[in-house]
Coordinates of C-alpha atoms in Angstrom, one line a residue:
M1 CA 1.5 -12.3 41.0
A2 CA 4.6 -10.3 41.5
S3 CA 5.9 -8.3 44.5
N4 CA 8.3 -5.4 45.2
K5 CA 11.2 -5.4 47.7
T6 CA 10.9 -3.2 50.7
Y7 CA 13.9 -1.2 52.1
D8 CA 14.4 -3.8 54.8
Q9 CA 14.5 -6.7 52.3
I10 CA 17.3 -5.1 50.2
S11 CA 20.9 -5.6 50.7
V12 CA 23.9 -3.8 49.2
G13 CA 24.9 -5.7 46.2
D14 CA 21.5 -6.6 45.1
S15 CA 21.0 -6.2 41.4
A16 CA 18.3 -6.5 38.7
Q17 CA 18.3 -6.1 34.9
I18 CA 16.2 -6.1 31.8
T19 CA 16.9 -6.4 28.1
R20 CA 15.2 -4.1 25.5
T21 CA 15.5 -3.9 21.8
C22 CA 15.2 -0.4 20.3
S23 CA 12.3 -0.1 17.7
T24 CA 11.2 2.6 15.4
N25 CA 7.9 2.6 17.4
D26 CA 10.0 3.5 20.5
L27 CA 11.3 6.5 18.8
L28 CA 7.9 7.6 17.6
I29 CA 6.3 7.2 21.0
F30 CA 9.0 9.0 22.8
A31 CA 8.7 11.9 20.4
H32 CA 5.0 12.2 21.1
A33 CA 5.4 11.8 24.8
S34 CA 8.4 14.2 25.3
G35 CA 7.7 16.7 22.5
N36 CA 11.2 16.3 21.2
R37 CA 11.0 16.1 17.3
N38 CA 14.7 16.4 16.7
P39 CA 14.9 14.8 13.1
L40 CA 18.1 13.0 14.2
N41 CA 15.9 10.8 16.4
L42 CA 13.0 10.1 13.9
P43 CA 12.7 7.6 11.1
D44 CA 12.3 8.5 7.5
T45 CA 14.0 11.8 7.6
D46 CA 17.1 13.3 6.0
W47 CA 18.7 14.9 8.9
T48 CA 22.2 15.2 7.3
G49 CA 20.7 17.1 4.3
D50 CA 22.3 14.9 1.6
G51 CA 19.0 14.0 0.0
Q52 CA 19.0 10.5 1.4
V53 CA 16.9 9.1 4.3
D54 CA 19.2 8.6 7.2
K55 CA 19.1 6.0 10.0
P56 CA 17.8 7.5 13.3
V57 CA 19.7 7.5 16.5
A58 CA 17.6 6.9 19.7
P59 CA 17.3 9.9 22.0
S60 CA 19.7 9.6 24.9
M61 CA 16.9 10.3 27.5
W62 CA 14.9 7.4 26.0
V63 CA 17.9 5.2 26.9
G64 CA 18.0 6.7 30.3
A65 CA 14.3 6.2 30.8
L66 CA 14.8 2.5 30.6
I67 CA 16.5 2.6 34.0
S68 CA 13.3 3.7 35.5
A69 CA 11.7 0.5 34.1
V70 CA 14.0 -1.6 36.3
L71 CA 13.7 0.5 39.3
G72 CA 9.9 0.8 39.1
N73 CA 9.2 -2.8 38.1
I74 CA 11.7 -5.0 39.7
L75 CA 14.2 -3.4 42.3
P76 CA 12.9 -2.0 44.5
G77 CA 9.8 -2.2 42.3
P78 CA 6.3 -0.6 42.8
G79 CA 6.2 2.2 45.4
T80 CA 9.8 3.4 44.5
R81 CA 10.3 7.2 44.3
Y82 CA 13.1 8.7 42.2
L83 CA 15.2 11.3 44.0
T84 CA 18.2 11.8 41.8
Q85 CA 19.8 10.4 38.7
S86 CA 23.2 11.3 37.1
L87 CA 23.9 9.9 33.5
E88 CA 26.9 9.9 31.1
F89 CA 26.2 8.7 27.6
H90 CA 29.1 7.0 25.8
R91 CA 27.6 6.1 22.4
G92 CA 24.4 6.3 20.3
V93 CA 21.8 3.6 20.0
A94 CA 20.3 2.5 16.7
V95 CA 17.1 0.8 15.8
G96 CA 17.6 -2.9 16.3
D97 CA 20.2 -2.6 19.0
E98 CA 19.5 -4.9 22.1
L99 CA 20.3 -3.1 25.4
I100 CA 21.0 -4.6 28.8
V101 CA 19.8 -2.2 31.6
R102 CA 21.2 -3.0 34.9
V103 CA 20.9 -1.6 38.4
E104 CA 22.9 -2.5 41.5
V105 CA 22.4 -1.2 45.1
T106 CA 25.7 0.2 46.3
G107 CA 24.5 1.9 49.6
K108 CA 21.6 2.3 52.1
G109 CA 21.0 5.5 53.9
A110 CA 18.5 7.1 56.3
N111 CA 14.8 7.6 55.4
R112 CA 14.8 4.5 53.2
V113 CA 17.2 6.1 50.7
L114 CA 19.1 3.7 48.4
E115 CA 22.3 4.5 46.4
I116 CA 22.3 2.6 43.1
D117 CA 24.7 2.2 40.2
T118 CA 22.9 2.3 36.8
T119 CA 24.4 1.0 33.5
V120 CA 23.1 0.4 29.9
T121 CA 25.3 -1.7 27.6
L122 CA 25.0 -3.5 24.4
E123 CA 25.0 -7.3 24.2
D124 CA 28.7 -7.4 23.7
G125 CA 29.2 -5.4 26.9
T126 CA 29.9 -2.0 25.1
A127 CA 28.9 0.8 27.4
V128 CA 26.1 3.0 26.2
A129 CA 25.3 4.9 29.4
S130 CA 26.2 4.9 33.1
G131 CA 25.4 6.8 36.2
K132 CA 24.1 6.8 39.7
A133 CA 20.6 7.0 41.2
E134 CA 19.1 7.6 44.5
V135 CA 15.6 6.4 45.3
T136 CA 13.3 6.1 48.2
A137 CA 12.5 2.4 48.6
P138 CA 8.9 1.3 49.5
E139 CA 8.1 0.7 53.2
T140 CA 5.5 -2.0 52.7
T141 CA 5.0 -5.0 50.4
I142 CA 3.0 -4.2 47.3
E143 CA 1.8 -7.3 45.3
F144 CA 0.8 -6.6 41.8
E145 CA -0.3 -8.4 38.6
A146 CA 2.1 -7.6 35.7
S147 CA -0.4 -7.0 33.0
D148 CA 0.2 -5.6 29.5
L149 CA -0.6 -2.0 28.8
P150 CA -3.3 -1.1 26.2
A151 CA -1.9 -1.3 22.7
L152 CA -1.0 1.9 21.0
L153 CA -1.7 2.5 17.3
I154 CA 1.3 4.1 15.6
E155 CA 0.0 5.9 12.5
R156 CA 3.0 5.5 10.3
H157 CA 3.0 4.8 6.7
R158 CA 6.5 3.4 6.0
H159 CA 5.5 1.2 3.1
F160 CA 4.6 4.1 0.8
N161 CA 7.7 6.0 1.9
R162 CA 9.8 3.1 0.8
L163 CA 7.9 2.6 -2.5
I164 CA 8.2 6.3 -3.4
T165 CA 12.0 6.1 -2.6
L166 CA 12.4 3.1 -4.9
A167 CA 10.5 4.6 -7.7
K168 CA 12.7 7.6 -7.6
K169 CA 15.6 5.4 -8.6
L170 CA 13.9 5.0 -12.1
A171 CA 13.8 7.4 -14.9
P172 CA 10.4 9.4 -14.9
M173 CA 7.6 7.8 -16.9
P174 CA 5.9 9.8 -19.6
T175 CA 2.3 9.9 -18.5
A176 CA -0.9 11.2 -20.1
V177 CA -2.9 13.0 -17.3
V178 CA -6.6 13.3 -18.5
A179 CA -8.6 16.3 -17.3
P180 CA -6.4 17.6 -14.4
D181 CA -8.6 20.7 -14.1
D182 CA -9.1 20.9 -10.3
E183 CA -6.7 21.8 -7.6
S184 CA -6.3 18.2 -6.2
S185 CA -5.8 16.2 -9.4
L186 CA -3.4 18.9 -10.9
A187 CA -1.4 19.2 -7.6
G188 CA -1.0 15.5 -7.5
A189 CA 0.3 15.2 -11.0
L190 CA 2.8 18.1 -10.6
L191 CA 3.9 16.8 -7.2
A192 CA 4.8 13.4 -8.9
A193 CA 6.7 15.4 -11.6
D194 CA 8.5 17.4 -8.8
E195 CA 9.6 14.1 -7.3
G196 CA 10.8 12.6 -10.6
L197 CA 8.3 10.0 -11.0
I198 CA 6.3 11.1 -14.1
E199 CA 6.7 13.4 -17.1
P200 CA 3.1 14.6 -17.2
I201 CA 1.3 15.5 -20.4
L202 CA -1.7 17.5 -19.4
I203 CA -4.7 16.8 -21.6
G204 CA -8.0 18.7 -21.2
S205 CA -9.4 22.1 -21.0
S206 CA -6.7 24.6 -21.1
A207 CA -8.6 27.3 -19.5
R208 CA -9.7 25.1 -16.5
I209 CA -6.3 23.6 -16.1
K210 CA -4.7 27.0 -15.9
T211 CA -7.3 28.2 -13.4
A212 CA -6.4 25.2 -11.3
A213 CA -2.7 26.0 -11.7
N214 CA -3.3 29.6 -10.6
S215 CA -5.3 28.4 -7.5
I216 CA -2.2 26.4 -6.3
G217 CA 0.3 28.9 -7.3
R218 CA 2.0 26.8 -10.0
S219 CA 3.4 27.7 -13.5
L220 CA 2.8 25.2 -16.3
E221 CA 5.5 26.5 -18.6
A222 CA 7.5 23.4 -18.0
F223 CA 4.9 21.0 -19.0
A224 CA 3.1 19.9 -22.2
L225 CA -0.5 20.9 -22.4
I226 CA -3.0 19.6 -25.0
D227 CA -6.1 21.7 -25.1
L228 CA -9.3 19.6 -25.5
E229 CA -12.4 21.0 -24.0
D230 CA -14.4 17.7 -24.0
E231 CA -13.3 15.1 -21.4
S232 CA -14.1 12.2 -23.7
E233 CA -11.9 13.7 -26.4
A234 CA -9.2 14.1 -23.8
A235 CA -9.4 10.5 -22.7
A236 CA -9.4 9.3 -26.4
K237 CA -6.4 11.3 -27.0
A238 CA -4.6 9.8 -24.0
I239 CA -5.3 6.3 -25.3
S240 CA -4.0 7.2 -28.8
M241 CA -0.7 8.5 -27.3
V242 CA -0.3 5.2 -25.7
H243 CA -0.6 3.5 -29.0
D244 CA 1.9 5.9 -30.7
G245 CA 4.4 5.4 -27.9
S246 CA 4.3 8.9 -26.6
V247 CA 3.4 7.8 -23.1
R248 CA 3.7 4.7 -21.0
A249 CA 0.9 5.4 -18.4
V250 CA -2.5 7.1 -18.1
M251 CA -3.5 9.1 -15.1
K252 CA -7.1 10.0 -14.2
G253 CA -7.7 13.6 -13.3
H254 CA -10.9 15.3 -12.3
M255 CA -13.4 13.1 -14.3
H256 CA -15.7 10.2 -13.8
T257 CA -14.0 6.9 -13.8
D258 CA -16.5 5.4 -16.3
D259 CA -15.7 8.1 -18.9
L260 CA -12.1 7.0 -18.8
L261 CA -12.7 3.4 -18.7
R262 CA -15.0 3.5 -21.7
H263 CA -12.1 4.3 -23.9
I264 CA -9.7 2.0 -22.2
V265 CA -12.0 -1.1 -22.7
K266 CA -13.0 -0.4 -26.2
R267 CA -12.4 -3.4 -28.6
D268 CA -11.1 -1.3 -31.3
G269 CA -8.5 1.3 -30.3
G270 CA -8.6 0.7 -26.5
L271 CA -6.0 -0.7 -24.2
R272 CA -7.4 -4.1 -23.7
T273 CA -5.2 -7.2 -23.6
K274 CA -6.0 -10.9 -23.5
R275 CA -6.5 -10.5 -19.7
R276 CA -9.4 -8.8 -18.0
I277 CA -8.5 -5.5 -16.5
S278 CA -9.0 -5.1 -12.7
H279 CA -8.2 -2.5 -10.1
V280 CA -5.9 -3.0 -7.2
F281 CA -5.8 -1.0 -4.1
V282 CA -2.4 -0.9 -2.4
M283 CA -2.9 -0.2 1.3
D284 CA -0.3 1.1 3.7
I285 CA -1.8 0.0 7.0
P286 CA 0.0 1.1 10.2
G287 CA 1.3 -2.0 12.1
R288 CA 1.2 -4.4 9.2
G289 CA 4.6 -5.8 8.1
T290 CA 3.9 -5.5 4.4
P291 CA 1.7 -3.5 2.1
V292 CA -1.7 -5.1 1.7
L293 CA -3.4 -5.4 -1.8
I294 CA -7.0 -5.5 -2.1
T295 CA -8.9 -6.4 -5.5
D296 CA -11.1 -5.7 -7.2
A297 CA -12.9 -2.8 -5.5
A298 CA -13.4 -0.4 -8.5
I299 CA -14.1 -2.1 -11.8
N300 CA -15.5 -5.6 -11.8
I301 CA -18.8 -5.4 -10.0
A302 CA -19.8 -9.2 -9.7
P303 CA -16.9 -11.1 -11.3
D304 CA -17.5 -14.8 -12.3
L305 CA -14.8 -17.4 -11.7
E306 CA -13.1 -16.8 -15.1
T307 CA -12.7 -13.0 -14.2
K308 CA -11.6 -13.8 -10.7
V309 CA -8.6 -15.8 -12.3
D310 CA -7.5 -12.6 -14.1
I311 CA -8.1 -10.4 -11.1
T312 CA -6.0 -12.7 -8.9
Q313 CA -3.2 -12.9 -11.4
N314 CA -3.2 -9.1 -11.9
A315 CA -2.9 -8.7 -8.2
I316 CA -0.1 -11.1 -7.9
D317 CA 1.8 -9.3 -10.7
A318 CA 1.3 -6.0 -8.9
A319 CA 2.5 -7.4 -5.7
R320 CA 5.6 -8.8 -7.3
S321 CA 6.4 -5.5 -8.9
L322 CA 6.5 -4.0 -5.3
G323 CA 9.1 -6.5 -4.3
L324 CA 7.0 -9.3 -2.7
S325 CA 8.8 -12.2 -4.4
E326 CA 6.0 -14.8 -3.7
P327 CA 2.9 -12.9 -2.5
K328 CA 0.6 -14.7 -0.2
V329 CA -2.9 -14.4 -1.6
G330 CA -6.1 -14.9 0.5
I331 CA -9.3 -15.5 -1.4
L332 CA -11.9 -14.1 0.9
S333 CA -15.4 -15.4 1.6
A334 CA -17.7 -15.1 4.6
I335 CA -16.3 -18.5 6.0
E336 CA -13.2 -20.5 5.8
T337 CA -14.8 -23.7 4.7
V338 CA -16.4 -24.6 1.3
N339 CA -20.2 -24.3 1.4
P340 CA -22.1 -24.7 -1.8
A341 CA -24.7 -22.3 -0.6
I342 CA -22.0 -19.5 -0.6
P343 CA -20.6 -19.2 -4.2
S344 CA -17.7 -17.2 -3.2
S345 CA -16.4 -20.1 -1.1
L346 CA -16.6 -22.4 -4.1
D347 CA -14.8 -19.9 -6.3
A348 CA -12.0 -19.6 -3.7
A349 CA -11.5 -23.3 -3.5
V350 CA -11.3 -23.5 -7.3
L351 CA -8.8 -20.6 -7.5
S352 CA -6.6 -22.2 -4.8
K353 CA -6.5 -25.5 -6.8
M354 CA -5.8 -23.6 -10.0
A355 CA -2.8 -22.0 -8.4
E356 CA -1.7 -25.4 -7.1
R357 CA -1.8 -26.6 -10.7
G358 CA 0.0 -23.6 -12.2
Q359 CA -2.9 -22.0 -13.8
I360 CA -2.3 -18.9 -11.6
K361 CA 1.3 -18.2 -11.3
G362 CA 3.8 -16.3 -9.0
G363 CA 2.0 -16.4 -5.6
I364 CA 0.8 -18.7 -2.9
V365 CA -3.0 -18.8 -3.1
D366 CA -5.4 -20.2 -0.4
G367 CA -9.1 -19.9 0.2
P368 CA -11.8 -19.7 1.3
L369 CA -10.6 -17.5 4.1
A370 CA -12.6 -15.2 6.2
M371 CA -11.2 -11.8 6.8
D372 CA -10.0 -12.6 10.4
N373 CA -8.1 -15.7 9.7
A374 CA -6.6 -14.2 6.5
I375 CA -4.8 -11.5 8.4
D376 CA -4.5 -12.5 11.9
V377 CA -2.4 -15.5 13.0
Q378 CA -4.1 -16.2 16.3
A379 CA -7.6 -16.2 14.5
A380 CA -6.2 -18.7 12.1
R381 CA -4.8 -20.9 14.8
T382 CA -8.0 -20.8 16.8
K383 CA -9.9 -22.2 13.8
G384 CA -7.3 -24.8 13.1
I385 CA -6.2 -23.5 9.7
N386 CA -2.8 -24.8 8.7
S387 CA -1.7 -22.6 5.8
L388 CA 1.2 -20.5 4.6
V389 CA -1.3 -17.8 3.7
A390 CA -3.7 -17.8 6.7
G391 CA -2.8 -15.0 9.1
H392 CA -0.1 -13.7 6.7
A393 CA -2.1 -12.6 3.5
E394 CA -0.6 -9.8 1.5
V395 CA -3.2 -9.8 -1.2
L396 CA -6.9 -10.0 -0.5
V397 CA -9.2 -11.1 -3.3
V398 CA -12.7 -10.0 -2.4
P399 CA -16.0 -11.7 -3.7
N400 CA -17.3 -8.6 -5.5
L401 CA -16.8 -4.9 -5.7
E402 CA -19.1 -3.9 -2.9
A403 CA -17.1 -6.0 -0.4
G404 CA -13.8 -4.6 -1.7
N405 CA -15.0 -1.0 -1.7
M406 CA -16.3 -1.4 1.9
L407 CA -13.0 -3.1 3.1
A408 CA -10.8 -0.5 1.5
K409 CA -12.7 2.4 2.9
E410 CA -13.0 0.8 6.4
L411 CA -9.2 0.4 6.5
T412 CA -8.7 3.9 5.4
F413 CA -11.1 5.6 7.8
I414 CA -11.0 3.3 10.8
A415 CA -7.5 1.7 10.6
H416 CA -5.8 5.0 9.3
A417 CA -4.5 3.2 6.2
E418 CA -3.2 5.1 3.3
A419 CA -4.5 3.9 -0.1
A420 CA -3.2 4.1 -3.6
G421 CA -4.8 2.7 -6.8
L422 CA -3.8 1.1 -10.0
V423 CA -5.6 -0.5 -12.9
I424 CA -3.7 -3.7 -14.0
G425 CA -4.3 -5.8 -17.1
A426 CA -4.3 -2.9 -19.8
K427 CA -1.5 -2.2 -22.2
V428 CA 0.0 0.3 -19.7
P429 CA -0.7 1.0 -16.0
V430 CA -3.6 3.3 -15.3
M431 CA -3.6 5.4 -12.2
L432 CA -7.4 5.4 -11.3
T433 CA -7.3 7.6 -8.2
S434 CA -10.5 8.9 -6.6
R435 CA -11.4 12.6 -7.3
A436 CA -11.3 13.0 -3.4
D437 CA -7.6 11.6 -3.1
D438 CA -5.1 14.0 -1.8
G439 CA -1.6 14.7 -3.4
R440 CA 0.0 12.0 -1.2
A441 CA -2.3 9.2 -2.6
R442 CA -1.8 10.3 -6.2
L443 CA 2.0 10.5 -5.5
A444 CA 1.9 6.9 -4.1
S445 CA -0.1 5.7 -7.2
C446 CA 2.4 7.2 -9.5
A447 CA 5.2 5.4 -7.7
I448 CA 3.4 2.1 -7.9
A449 CA 2.7 2.6 -11.5
L450 CA 6.3 3.2 -12.2
L451 CA 7.4 0.2 -10.3
Y452 CA 4.9 -1.9 -12.2
D453 CA 6.0 -0.5 -15.5
H454 CA 9.7 -1.5 -14.6
W455 CA 8.7 -5.0 -13.5
K456 CA 6.6 -5.5 -16.8
R457 CA 9.6 -4.4 -18.9
T458 CA 12.3 -6.2 -17.0
G459 CA 10.7 -9.0 -15.1
L460 CA 12.4 -7.8 -12.0
P461 CA 11.4 -5.5 -9.1
V462 CA 13.6 -2.6 -8.2
E463 CA 14.3 -4.2 -4.9
V464 CA 13.0 -7.4 -3.2
F465 CA 10.9 -6.5 -0.1
D466 CA 12.5 -7.3 3.3
P467 CA 9.7 -7.4 5.9
S468 CA 12.3 -7.3 8.7
G469 CA 13.7 -3.9 7.5
E470 CA 12.9 -0.7 9.1

């Protein structure tokens, strides 16, 4: 229980202070609360106009508002009423700066008015802001319980922004786009071309593709277009272009996944390798420190243990290509203990041991883990799980397609995640986006495919991921 200080309890010279580290979320919340959307004060913007993302500067009034936290919470505390506040700002504040906010009573007047010096400094004493305030101090004691406010969800997708920025550092990848004959699939391919991620070769019905282009107001003069009315023929043509070296990736347009996969998995002339192909969802979930990869939610319906080995290895490779140097892989089941009656828990235990023995490489694998203790540290601690993965999983290997599909869609529609998709294990990356995906999802899928292609060819990511970076 805490208490305020009444006017009679306060003396000249009394002081109080707090420390506060400026975060990206502070800037976003202040922009929403104030309506001030100055790009200078927002993350992931190019406010200088030089084509590069610039570091934001905290709004000066956000800095000034911190003073009210000291006055309203500590000195005088609850019941305080602001009368006046003067402020002079001496320098900007960046994300990560730790601020010391201090108030000191310099005078007492009639009607319970207090005169207060207010200062905000950096840790080293550098002045950020200074001024004077007048407040009416409370007349009676107010005892209160200092409880946390309800959490806020900041719907911010910084991981995809980062991946797209990284992919732009690479040369665009020649890509066969199969049947991009509706507005969404064509717009996504052209957007990726505009951003310098792919060099699309459009394969499909010329009439339908041109109609879609007219609908979105785009010219196709700058792009190669191969006219094939039949979608199956278009898919076969894309596969043949991989074999002759014309393209390094395949992108699904407005067609059924099975129609494209049929050509990819053919034993003769397909894109099969020694490893089983699988699908990886890369999820950008607001509030998570890293991207989260979910596999397999689109191709392997009820994978056996041998297939899960390839699924797990494919996902580790995808995660490493995104800059996660040693991805933490949680093998999911309904429980976190091995139960012979639950086959997925047995598979999880075997996969963990196989990784320990070097049969699965490049990641830290643990299981079985239930969803809660795979991603939540407190849940893992409550159940006494001591693991490098528990609570920190960056890759989630699901028991079957149904579980993966439901998990990915729950995160998308309930947790406001953005999702991109990629098929791993074929000769080239395959962008297997949904027909309902918007241009942003297709753009992210292209970025992930380009980063994966670079990793496959060089063995190195474009940049190692720094989870502490903003």
